[in-house]
Amino acid sequence: MWEQVQQTADYIKAKTGLNPEYGVILGSGLGSFTDDINITHTLPYSEIPNFPVSTVQGHKGALVFGTIGDKQVVAMQGRFHFYEGYSMKEVTFPVRVMKHLGVSKLIVSNASGGVKDSYQVGSVVLINDHINMFPEHPLRGKNDERFGPRFLNMSEPYSKPMIAKAKSLAQDLGIEVQDGIYLGLQGPTFETISEYHMVKILGADCVGMSTVPEVIVARHMDIETFGISVITDMGNEENIETVSHEEVLEAARKAEPQVRSLIKALIQKY
Ligand code: HPA
């Protein structure tokens, strides 16, 4: 895989000539963050060698390059989900490529279902930790030490300094944020009432179908990582019955301006 990653990174470097410091992965309904980027290059996934192609409704598939203030960024507009049928190696391939492009900090966003009492639809959550319950692990198989270690320390997957900075920036911007633990499940079904209950019992605050694989692989390559989630539905007994993909997208879009400005500030100020 090392050679494939290098080949892809070389192709992108030749096209863009950039060395982005920040990588950003945009979740469902959060793709308009790219409007904040001074865009220099947009590479559709379909044109990038070795890249899988995104299929989900509401996800545009492109790598977007440019600057925010004086920082160079590369953003994934649309990500690859395990439930789409991609292997974990495919899901996380773009993160490997980002590292080879020079990325040292990764910001990951998602939409998730909330189970913490203080959350409501539209709450913005800074992910403090995760629980990995995906049925396949992105690091399973022979380890290539050029990427990172066989046995990866996961005591701080989400950078405490980045979380602290984001909190102070959120306060300056008048954006309400809460802490949370994200539990990753494969989907594509939303959780049953009993599964949401399980999520809560297991010690998580929100649940979704992404983020965990990308963060694991980012940490494998020692990329500093920050995760932000928008609560798009609440998984409590009273009001769980109607969650749909459209509602998730709509709720995420409502919180999008806040998430956008927070990520933008973090990139400029961290
Ligand atoms: N469960 C899983 N994934 C999600 C949810 C949810 O309730 N909401 C948005 N993504």
PDB file of C-alpha atoms and ligand atoms in Angstrom:
ATOM      1  CA  MET A   1       0.000   0.000   0.000  1.00  0.00           C
ATOM      2  CA  TRP A   2       2.954   2.336   0.660  1.00  0.00           C
ATOM      3  CA  GLU A   3       3.720   2.491  -3.051  1.00  0.00           C
ATOM      4  CA  GLN A   4       0.081   3.223  -3.957  1.00  0.00           C
ATOM      5  CA  VAL A   5      -0.094   6.001  -1.401  1.00  0.00           C
ATOM      6  CA  GLN A   6       3.123   7.485  -2.744  1.00  0.00           C
ATOM      7  CA  GLN A   7       1.934   7.239  -6.333  1.00  0.00           C
ATOM      8  CA  THR A   8      -1.311   9.031  -5.460  1.00  0.00           C
ATOM      9  CA  ALA A   9       0.485  11.696  -3.434  1.00  0.00           C
ATOM     10  CA  ASP A  10       2.980  12.255  -6.250  1.00  0.00           C
ATOM     11  CA  TYR A  11       0.122  12.696  -8.743  1.00  0.00           C
ATOM     12  CA  ILE A  12      -1.584  15.237  -6.467  1.00  0.00           C
ATOM     13  CA  LYS A  13       1.655  17.099  -5.745  1.00  0.00           C
ATOM     14  CA  ALA A  14       2.358  17.385  -9.445  1.00  0.00           C
ATOM     15  CA  LYS A  15      -1.150  18.777 -10.029  1.00  0.00           C
ATOM     16  CA  THR A  16      -1.255  21.217  -7.106  1.00  0.00           C
ATOM     17  CA  GLY A  17       2.294  21.934  -5.999  1.00  0.00           C
ATOM     18  CA  LEU A  18       0.976  22.322  -2.452  1.00  0.00           C
ATOM     19  CA  ASN A  19       2.083  21.070   0.968  1.00  0.00           C
ATOM     20  CA  PRO A  20      -1.069  21.351   3.064  1.00  0.00           C
ATOM     21  CA  GLU A  21      -0.563  21.450   6.824  1.00  0.00           C
ATOM     22  CA  TYR A  22      -4.250  20.814   7.606  1.00  0.00           C
ATOM     23  CA  GLY A  23      -6.498  18.031   6.390  1.00  0.00           C
ATOM     24  CA  VAL A  24     -10.248  18.355   6.798  1.00  0.00           C
ATOM     25  CA  ILE A  25     -12.853  15.621   6.355  1.00  0.00           C
ATOM     26  CA  LEU A  26     -16.361  16.976   5.922  1.00  0.00           C
ATOM     27  CA  GLY A  27     -19.326  15.006   7.184  1.00  0.00           C
ATOM     28  CA  SER A  28     -22.910  14.713   5.971  1.00  0.00           C
ATOM     29  CA  GLY A  29     -24.481  18.129   5.412  1.00  0.00           C
ATOM     30  CA  LEU A  30     -21.213  19.898   6.304  1.00  0.00           C
ATOM     31  CA  GLY A  31     -19.624  20.100   2.871  1.00  0.00           C
ATOM     32  CA  SER A  32     -20.061  23.844   2.332  1.00  0.00           C
ATOM     33  CA  PHE A  33     -17.027  24.466   4.552  1.00  0.00           C
ATOM     34  CA  THR A  34     -15.137  24.488   1.278  1.00  0.00           C
ATOM     35  CA  ASP A  35     -16.694  27.940   0.635  1.00  0.00           C
ATOM     36  CA  ASP A  36     -14.351  29.196   3.367  1.00  0.00           C
ATOM     37  CA  ILE A  37     -11.314  27.947   1.501  1.00  0.00           C
ATOM     38  CA  ASN A  38      -9.483  30.128  -0.949  1.00  0.00           C
ATOM     39  CA  ILE A  39      -9.619  27.314  -3.454  1.00  0.00           C
ATOM     40  CA  THR A  40      -6.694  26.771  -5.785  1.00  0.00           C
ATOM     41  CA  HIS A  41      -7.441  23.220  -6.994  1.00  0.00           C
ATOM     42  CA  THR A  42     -10.379  20.813  -6.959  1.00  0.00           C
ATOM     43  CA  LEU A  43      -9.628  17.200  -7.828  1.00  0.00           C
ATOM     44  CA  PRO A  44     -12.682  14.935  -8.236  1.00  0.00           C
ATOM     45  CA  TYR A  45     -12.052  11.548  -6.637  1.00  0.00           C
ATOM     46  CA  SER A  46     -12.773   9.924  -9.974  1.00  0.00           C
ATOM     47  CA  GLU A  47      -9.650  11.595 -11.412  1.00  0.00           C
ATOM     48  CA  ILE A  48      -7.280  10.621  -8.607  1.00  0.00           C
ATOM     49  CA  PRO A  49      -5.360   7.384  -9.142  1.00  0.00           C
ATOM     50  CA  ASN A  50      -6.127   4.647  -6.570  1.00  0.00           C
ATOM     51  CA  PHE A  51      -8.983   6.624  -4.966  1.00  0.00           C
ATOM     52  CA  PRO A  52     -12.343   4.953  -4.334  1.00  0.00           C
ATOM     53  CA  VAL A  53     -15.389   6.864  -5.634  1.00  0.00           C
ATOM     54  CA  SER A  54     -18.083   8.265  -3.324  1.00  0.00           C
ATOM     55  CA  THR A  55     -21.654   7.075  -3.857  1.00  0.00           C
ATOM     56  CA  VAL A  56     -23.776   8.459  -1.033  1.00  0.00           C
ATOM     57  CA  GLN A  57     -26.424  11.070  -1.675  1.00  0.00           C
ATOM     58  CA  GLY A  58     -25.409  14.425  -0.175  1.00  0.00           C
ATOM     59  CA  HIS A  59     -21.708  13.723  -0.538  1.00  0.00           C
ATOM     60  CA  LYS A  60     -19.691  15.385  -3.227  1.00  0.00           C
ATOM     61  CA  GLY A  61     -16.574  13.500  -4.089  1.00  0.00           C
ATOM     62  CA  ALA A  62     -13.567  15.770  -4.422  1.00  0.00           C
ATOM     63  CA  LEU A  63     -10.337  16.802  -2.782  1.00  0.00           C
ATOM     64  CA  VAL A  64     -10.336  20.566  -2.437  1.00  0.00           C
ATOM     65  CA  PHE A  65      -7.034  22.417  -2.027  1.00  0.00           C
ATOM     66  CA  GLY A  66      -6.353  25.977  -1.015  1.00  0.00           C
ATOM     67  CA  THR A  67      -5.671  28.332   1.846  1.00  0.00           C
ATOM     68  CA  ILE A  68      -7.463  29.657   4.897  1.00  0.00           C
ATOM     69  CA  GLY A  69      -5.594  32.754   6.009  1.00  0.00           C
ATOM     70  CA  ASP A  70      -1.954  31.748   5.695  1.00  0.00           C
ATOM     71  CA  LYS A  71      -2.575  28.022   6.239  1.00  0.00           C
ATOM     72  CA  GLN A  72      -2.629  25.494   3.427  1.00  0.00           C
ATOM     73  CA  VAL A  73      -5.450  22.986   3.615  1.00  0.00           C
ATOM     74  CA  VAL A  74      -6.780  19.951   1.799  1.00  0.00           C
ATOM     75  CA  ALA A  75     -10.420  19.065   2.380  1.00  0.00           C
ATOM     76  CA  MET A  76     -12.257  15.875   1.541  1.00  0.00           C
ATOM     77  CA  GLN A  77     -15.650  16.867   0.272  1.00  0.00           C
ATOM     78  CA  GLY A  78     -17.378  13.564   0.865  1.00  0.00           C
ATOM     79  CA  ARG A  79     -15.863  10.604   2.642  1.00  0.00           C
ATOM     80  CA  PHE A  80     -15.881   6.849   2.176  1.00  0.00           C
ATOM     81  CA  HIS A  81     -18.061   4.894   4.573  1.00  0.00           C
ATOM     82  CA  PHE A  82     -17.573   1.275   5.523  1.00  0.00           C
ATOM     83  CA  TYR A  83     -21.314   0.654   5.025  1.00  0.00           C
ATOM     84  CA  GLU A  84     -20.983   1.551   1.349  1.00  0.00           C
ATOM     85  CA  GLY A  85     -18.994  -1.625   0.927  1.00  0.00           C
ATOM     86  CA  TYR A  86     -15.470  -0.194   0.952  1.00  0.00           C
ATOM     87  CA  SER A  87     -12.844  -2.052   2.931  1.00  0.00           C
ATOM     88  CA  MET A  88     -11.297  -0.268   5.894  1.00  0.00           C
ATOM     89  CA  LYS A  89      -8.134   0.173   3.817  1.00  0.00           C
ATOM     90  CA  GLU A  90     -10.189   2.041   1.198  1.00  0.00           C
ATOM     91  CA  VAL A  91     -12.092   4.073   3.800  1.00  0.00           C
ATOM     92  CA  THR A  92      -8.810   5.335   5.245  1.00  0.00           C
ATOM     93  CA  PHE A  93      -6.701   5.546   2.080  1.00  0.00           C
ATOM     94  CA  PRO A  94      -7.218   9.327   1.678  1.00  0.00           C
ATOM     95  CA  VAL A  95      -5.863   9.915   5.187  1.00  0.00           C
ATOM     96  CA  ARG A  96      -2.702   8.014   4.281  1.00  0.00           C
ATOM     97  CA  VAL A  97      -2.394  10.185   1.182  1.00  0.00           C
ATOM     98  CA  MET A  98      -2.898  13.356   3.221  1.00  0.00           C
ATOM     99  CA  LYS A  99       0.060  12.429   5.406  1.00  0.00           C
ATOM    100  CA  HIS A 100       2.216  12.017   2.328  1.00  0.00           C
ATOM    101  CA  LEU A 101       1.116  15.437   1.127  1.00  0.00           C
ATOM    102  CA  GLY A 102       2.460  16.942   4.355  1.00  0.00           C
ATOM    103  CA  VAL A 103      -0.642  17.049   6.531  1.00  0.00           C
ATOM    104  CA  SER A 104       0.212  17.120  10.244  1.00  0.00           C
ATOM    105  CA  LYS A 105      -3.204  18.073  11.654  1.00  0.00           C
ATOM    106  CA  LEU A 106      -6.532  16.520  10.739  1.00  0.00           C
ATOM    107  CA  ILE A 107      -9.988  17.908  11.466  1.00  0.00           C
ATOM    108  CA  VAL A 108     -12.804  15.401  11.115  1.00  0.00           C
ATOM    109  CA  SER A 109     -16.496  16.287  11.185  1.00  0.00           C
ATOM    110  CA  ASN A 110     -19.612  14.166  11.210  1.00  0.00           C
ATOM    111  CA  ALA A 111     -23.316  14.006  11.914  1.00  0.00           C
ATOM    112  CA  SER A 112     -24.280  11.769  14.801  1.00  0.00           C
ATOM    113  CA  GLY A 113     -27.160  10.593  16.922  1.00  0.00           C
ATOM    114  CA  GLY A 114     -27.115  11.899  20.486  1.00  0.00           C
ATOM    115  CA  VAL A 115     -27.827   9.961  23.650  1.00  0.00           C
ATOM    116  CA  LYS A 116     -26.553  12.439  26.255  1.00  0.00           C
ATOM    117  CA  ASP A 117     -29.325  14.252  28.106  1.00  0.00           C
ATOM    118  CA  SER A 118     -27.773  17.690  27.672  1.00  0.00           C
ATOM    119  CA  TYR A 119     -27.715  17.343  23.872  1.00  0.00           C
ATOM    120  CA  GLN A 120     -30.431  18.368  21.476  1.00  0.00           C
ATOM    121  CA  VAL A 121     -30.746  18.367  17.699  1.00  0.00           C
ATOM    122  CA  GLY A 122     -28.203  20.898  16.436  1.00  0.00           C
ATOM    123  CA  SER A 123     -25.806  20.589  19.393  1.00  0.00           C
ATOM    124  CA  VAL A 124     -22.147  20.931  18.429  1.00  0.00           C
ATOM    125  CA  VAL A 125     -19.956  18.355  20.131  1.00  0.00           C
ATOM    126  CA  LEU A 126     -16.179  18.331  20.481  1.00  0.00           C
ATOM    127  CA  ILE A 127     -15.194  14.673  20.390  1.00  0.00           C
ATOM    128  CA  ASN A 128     -12.999  13.842  23.403  1.00  0.00           C
ATOM    129  CA  ASP A 129     -12.662  10.141  22.801  1.00  0.00           C
ATOM    130  CA  HIS A 130     -14.230   7.303  20.869  1.00  0.00           C
ATOM    131  CA  ILE A 131     -15.335   3.704  21.247  1.00  0.00           C
ATOM    132  CA  ASN A 132     -14.565   1.589  18.201  1.00  0.00           C
ATOM    133  CA  MET A 133     -17.278  -0.958  17.490  1.00  0.00           C
ATOM    134  CA  PHE A 134     -16.701  -1.356  13.774  1.00  0.00           C
ATOM    135  CA  PRO A 135     -16.486  -5.029  12.804  1.00  0.00           C
ATOM    136  CA  GLU A 136     -13.249  -4.559  10.831  1.00  0.00           C
ATOM    137  CA  HIS A 137     -10.124  -2.716  11.969  1.00  0.00           C
ATOM    138  CA  PRO A 138      -8.210  -0.470   9.573  1.00  0.00           C
ATOM    139  CA  LEU A 139      -4.874  -1.629  11.014  1.00  0.00           C
ATOM    140  CA  ARG A 140      -5.631  -5.346  10.802  1.00  0.00           C
ATOM    141  CA  GLY A 141      -3.085  -7.242   8.746  1.00  0.00           C
ATOM    142  CA  LYS A 142       0.643  -6.943   8.228  1.00  0.00           C
ATOM    143  CA  ASN A 143       1.897  -3.675   9.668  1.00  0.00           C
ATOM    144  CA  ASP A 144       4.066  -1.438   7.499  1.00  0.00           C
ATOM    145  CA  GLU A 145       6.383   0.288   9.978  1.00  0.00           C
ATOM    146  CA  ARG A 146       6.954   3.105   7.482  1.00  0.00           C
ATOM    147  CA  PHE A 147       3.399   4.235   8.262  1.00  0.00           C
ATOM    148  CA  GLY A 148       3.469   3.642  12.002  1.00  0.00           C
ATOM    149  CA  PRO A 149       3.726   1.145  14.863  1.00  0.00           C
ATOM    150  CA  ARG A 150       2.087  -2.286  15.098  1.00  0.00           C
ATOM    151  CA  PHE A 151       0.582  -1.549  18.505  1.00  0.00           C
ATOM    152  CA  LEU A 152      -0.738   1.964  18.528  1.00  0.00           C
ATOM    153  CA  ASN A 153      -1.206   3.967  21.699  1.00  0.00           C
ATOM    154  CA  MET A 154      -4.735   5.388  21.775  1.00  0.00           C
ATOM    155  CA  SER A 155      -4.642   7.258  25.090  1.00  0.00           C
ATOM    156  CA  GLU A 156      -5.217  10.619  23.387  1.00  0.00           C
ATOM    157  CA  PRO A 157      -6.670  10.109  19.909  1.00  0.00           C
ATOM    158  CA  TYR A 158      -8.245  13.574  19.969  1.00  0.00           C
ATOM    159  CA  SER A 159      -5.685  16.294  20.669  1.00  0.00           C
ATOM    160  CA  LYS A 160      -6.288  17.904  24.050  1.00  0.00           C
ATOM    161  CA  PRO A 161      -4.552  21.142  23.022  1.00  0.00           C
ATOM    162  CA  MET A 162      -6.747  21.376  19.908  1.00  0.00           C
ATOM    163  CA  ILE A 163      -9.874  20.758  21.995  1.00  0.00           C
ATOM    164  CA  ALA A 164      -8.810  23.451  24.484  1.00  0.00           C
ATOM    165  CA  LYS A 165      -8.144  25.910  21.667  1.00  0.00           C
ATOM    166  CA  ALA A 166     -11.478  25.107  20.006  1.00  0.00           C
ATOM    167  CA  LYS A 167     -13.285  25.716  23.299  1.00  0.00           C
ATOM    168  CA  SER A 168     -11.774  29.133  23.759  1.00  0.00           C
ATOM    169  CA  LEU A 169     -12.423  30.044  20.119  1.00  0.00           C
ATOM    170  CA  ALA A 170     -16.033  28.845  20.430  1.00  0.00           C
ATOM    171  CA  GLN A 171     -16.469  31.120  23.405  1.00  0.00           C
ATOM    172  CA  ASP A 172     -15.059  34.082  21.463  1.00  0.00           C
ATOM    173  CA  LEU A 173     -17.388  33.293  18.565  1.00  0.00           C
ATOM    174  CA  GLY A 174     -20.441  32.785  20.777  1.00  0.00           C
ATOM    175  CA  ILE A 175     -20.808  29.161  19.706  1.00  0.00           C
ATOM    176  CA  GLU A 176     -22.070  26.701  22.280  1.00  0.00           C
ATOM    177  CA  VAL A 177     -20.070  23.477  22.327  1.00  0.00           C
ATOM    178  CA  GLN A 178     -20.226  20.394  24.508  1.00  0.00           C
ATOM    179  CA  ASP A 179     -17.861  17.499  25.118  1.00  0.00           C
ATOM    180  CA  GLY A 180     -18.662  14.019  23.952  1.00  0.00           C
ATOM    181  CA  ILE A 181     -17.551  10.446  23.434  1.00  0.00           C
ATOM    182  CA  TYR A 182     -18.357   9.098  19.959  1.00  0.00           C
ATOM    183  CA  LEU A 183     -19.197   5.474  19.365  1.00  0.00           C
ATOM    184  CA  GLY A 184     -18.601   4.161  15.853  1.00  0.00           C
ATOM    185  CA  LEU A 185     -20.920   1.525  14.380  1.00  0.00           C
ATOM    186  CA  GLN A 186     -20.945   0.218  10.833  1.00  0.00           C
ATOM    187  CA  GLY A 187     -24.556   1.146   9.945  1.00  0.00           C
ATOM    188  CA  PRO A 188     -26.212   1.658   7.514  1.00  0.00           C
ATOM    189  CA  THR A 189     -29.263   1.230   9.727  1.00  0.00           C
ATOM    190  CA  PHE A 190     -29.871   3.888  12.314  1.00  0.00           C
ATOM    191  CA  GLU A 191     -29.958   2.458  15.810  1.00  0.00           C
ATOM    192  CA  THR A 192     -32.945   0.757  17.358  1.00  0.00           C
ATOM    193  CA  ILE A 193     -34.171   2.144  20.663  1.00  0.00           C
ATOM    194  CA  SER A 194     -32.358  -0.691  22.403  1.00  0.00           C
ATOM    195  CA  GLU A 195     -29.139  -0.001  20.492  1.00  0.00           C
ATOM    196  CA  TYR A 196     -29.233   3.689  21.464  1.00  0.00           C
ATOM    197  CA  HIS A 197     -29.722   2.492  25.031  1.00  0.00           C
ATOM    198  CA  MET A 198     -26.690   0.245  24.630  1.00  0.00           C
ATOM    199  CA  VAL A 199     -24.642   3.185  23.336  1.00  0.00           C
ATOM    200  CA  LYS A 200     -25.459   5.086  26.501  1.00  0.00           C
ATOM    201  CA  ILE A 201     -24.740   2.141  28.793  1.00  0.00           C
ATOM    202  CA  LEU A 202     -21.382   1.631  27.077  1.00  0.00           C
ATOM    203  CA  GLY A 203     -20.392   5.139  28.086  1.00  0.00           C
ATOM    204  CA  ALA A 204     -20.731   7.039  24.826  1.00  0.00           C
ATOM    205  CA  ASP A 205     -22.612  10.297  24.215  1.00  0.00           C
ATOM    206  CA  CYS A 206     -23.232  10.062  20.493  1.00  0.00           C
ATOM    207  CA  VAL A 207     -23.152   7.453  17.750  1.00  0.00           C
ATOM    208  CA  GLY A 208     -22.354   7.475  14.065  1.00  0.00           C
ATOM    209  CA  MET A 209     -21.019   5.522  11.118  1.00  0.00           C
ATOM    210  CA  SER A 210     -17.720   7.240  10.368  1.00  0.00           C
ATOM    211  CA  THR A 211     -14.728   9.063  11.887  1.00  0.00           C
ATOM    212  CA  VAL A 212     -13.286   6.248  14.016  1.00  0.00           C
ATOM    213  CA  PRO A 213     -11.416   4.499  11.154  1.00  0.00           C
ATOM    214  CA  GLU A 214      -9.993   7.760   9.818  1.00  0.00           C
ATOM    215  CA  VAL A 215      -8.872   8.884  13.265  1.00  0.00           C
ATOM    216  CA  ILE A 216      -7.188   5.537  13.984  1.00  0.00           C
ATOM    217  CA  VAL A 217      -5.228   5.730  10.742  1.00  0.00           C
ATOM    218  CA  ALA A 218      -4.356   9.390  11.295  1.00  0.00           C
ATOM    219  CA  ARG A 219      -2.987   8.522  14.735  1.00  0.00           C
ATOM    220  CA  HIS A 220      -1.117   5.565  13.251  1.00  0.00           C
ATOM    221  CA  MET A 221       0.829   8.134  11.228  1.00  0.00           C
ATOM    222  CA  ASP A 222       1.110  10.525  14.181  1.00  0.00           C
ATOM    223  CA  ILE A 223      -1.220  13.138  12.724  1.00  0.00           C
ATOM    224  CA  GLU A 224      -2.684  15.389  15.429  1.00  0.00           C
ATOM    225  CA  THR A 225      -6.448  14.938  15.257  1.00  0.00           C
ATOM    226  CA  PHE A 226      -9.545  16.943  16.140  1.00  0.00           C
ATOM    227  CA  GLY A 227     -13.128  15.698  15.837  1.00  0.00           C
ATOM    228  CA  ILE A 228     -16.368  17.661  15.776  1.00  0.00           C
ATOM    229  CA  SER A 229     -19.887  16.276  15.591  1.00  0.00           C
ATOM    230  CA  VAL A 230     -23.303  17.769  14.966  1.00  0.00           C
ATOM    231  CA  ILE A 231     -26.148  16.027  16.769  1.00  0.00           C
ATOM    232  CA  THR A 232     -28.758  15.491  14.072  1.00  0.00           C
ATOM    233  CA  ASP A 233     -31.195  13.308  15.998  1.00  0.00           C
ATOM    234  CA  MET A 234     -31.690  12.223  19.568  1.00  0.00           C
ATOM    235  CA  GLY A 235     -31.800   8.541  20.346  1.00  0.00           C
ATOM    236  CA  ASN A 236     -34.003   8.662  23.359  1.00  0.00           C
ATOM    237  CA  GLU A 237     -37.193   6.696  23.731  1.00  0.00           C
ATOM    238  CA  GLU A 238     -39.568   9.603  23.169  1.00  0.00           C
ATOM    239  CA  ASN A 239     -38.524  10.950  19.783  1.00  0.00           C
ATOM    240  CA  ILE A 240     -36.431   8.431  17.917  1.00  0.00           C
ATOM    241  CA  GLU A 241     -39.138   7.069  15.664  1.00  0.00           C
ATOM    242  CA  THR A 242     -38.712   9.116  12.481  1.00  0.00           C
ATOM    243  CA  VAL A 243     -35.014   9.745  11.865  1.00  0.00           C
ATOM    244  CA  SER A 244     -34.210   9.712   8.159  1.00  0.00           C
ATOM    245  CA  HIS A 245     -31.178  10.590   6.057  1.00  0.00           C
ATOM    246  CA  GLU A 246     -32.957  13.784   4.912  1.00  0.00           C
ATOM    247  CA  GLU A 247     -33.529  14.886   8.499  1.00  0.00           C
ATOM    248  CA  VAL A 248     -29.912  14.191   9.340  1.00  0.00           C
ATOM    249  CA  LEU A 249     -28.755  16.322   6.405  1.00  0.00           C
ATOM    250  CA  GLU A 250     -31.148  19.132   7.277  1.00  0.00           C
ATOM    251  CA  ALA A 251     -30.140  19.228  10.944  1.00  0.00           C
ATOM    252  CA  ALA A 252     -26.460  19.171   9.997  1.00  0.00           C
ATOM    253  CA  ARG A 253     -26.964  22.021   7.531  1.00  0.00           C
ATOM    254  CA  LYS A 254     -28.579  24.132  10.245  1.00  0.00           C
ATOM    255  CA  ALA A 255     -25.537  23.788  12.487  1.00  0.00           C
ATOM    256  CA  GLU A 256     -23.175  24.088   9.550  1.00  0.00           C
ATOM    257  CA  PRO A 257     -22.426  27.844   9.856  1.00  0.00           C
ATOM    258  CA  GLN A 258     -21.237  27.330  13.439  1.00  0.00           C
ATOM    259  CA  VAL A 259     -19.139  24.298  12.618  1.00  0.00           C
ATOM    260  CA  ARG A 260     -17.698  26.114   9.632  1.00  0.00           C
ATOM    261  CA  SER A 261     -16.648  29.182  11.558  1.00  0.00           C
ATOM    262  CA  LEU A 262     -15.190  27.122  14.380  1.00  0.00           C
ATOM    263  CA  ILE A 263     -13.090  24.958  12.064  1.00  0.00           C
ATOM    264  CA  LYS A 264     -11.990  28.028  10.145  1.00  0.00           C
ATOM    265  CA  ALA A 265     -10.884  29.773  13.337  1.00  0.00           C
ATOM    266  CA  LEU A 266      -9.105  26.679  14.611  1.00  0.00           C
ATOM    267  CA  ILE A 267      -7.123  26.344  11.403  1.00  0.00           C
ATOM    268  CA  GLN A 268      -6.105  29.987  11.517  1.00  0.00           C
ATOM    269  CA  LYS A 269      -5.318  30.219  15.208  1.00  0.00           C
ATOM    270  CA  TYR A 270      -4.035  26.824  16.338  1.00  0.00           C
TER     271      TYR A 270
HETATM  272  N1  HPA B   1     -26.926   6.976  14.172  1.00  0.00           N
HETATM  273  C1  HPA B   1     -25.912   6.712  13.390  1.00  0.00           C
HETATM  274  N2  HPA B   1     -25.395   7.575  12.561  1.00  0.00           N
HETATM  275  C2  HPA B   1     -25.945   8.790  12.500  1.00  0.00           C
HETATM  276  C3  HPA B   1     -27.007   9.123  13.289  1.00  0.00           C
HETATM  277  C4  HPA B   1     -27.525   8.169  14.171  1.00  0.00           C
HETATM  278  O1  HPA B   1     -28.495   8.411  14.898  1.00  0.00           O
HETATM  279  N3  HPA B   1     -27.324  10.414  13.011  1.00  0.00           N
HETATM  280  C5  HPA B   1     -26.461  10.815  12.074  1.00  0.00           C
HETATM  281  N4  HPA B   1     -25.624   9.840  11.756  1.00  0.00           N
END
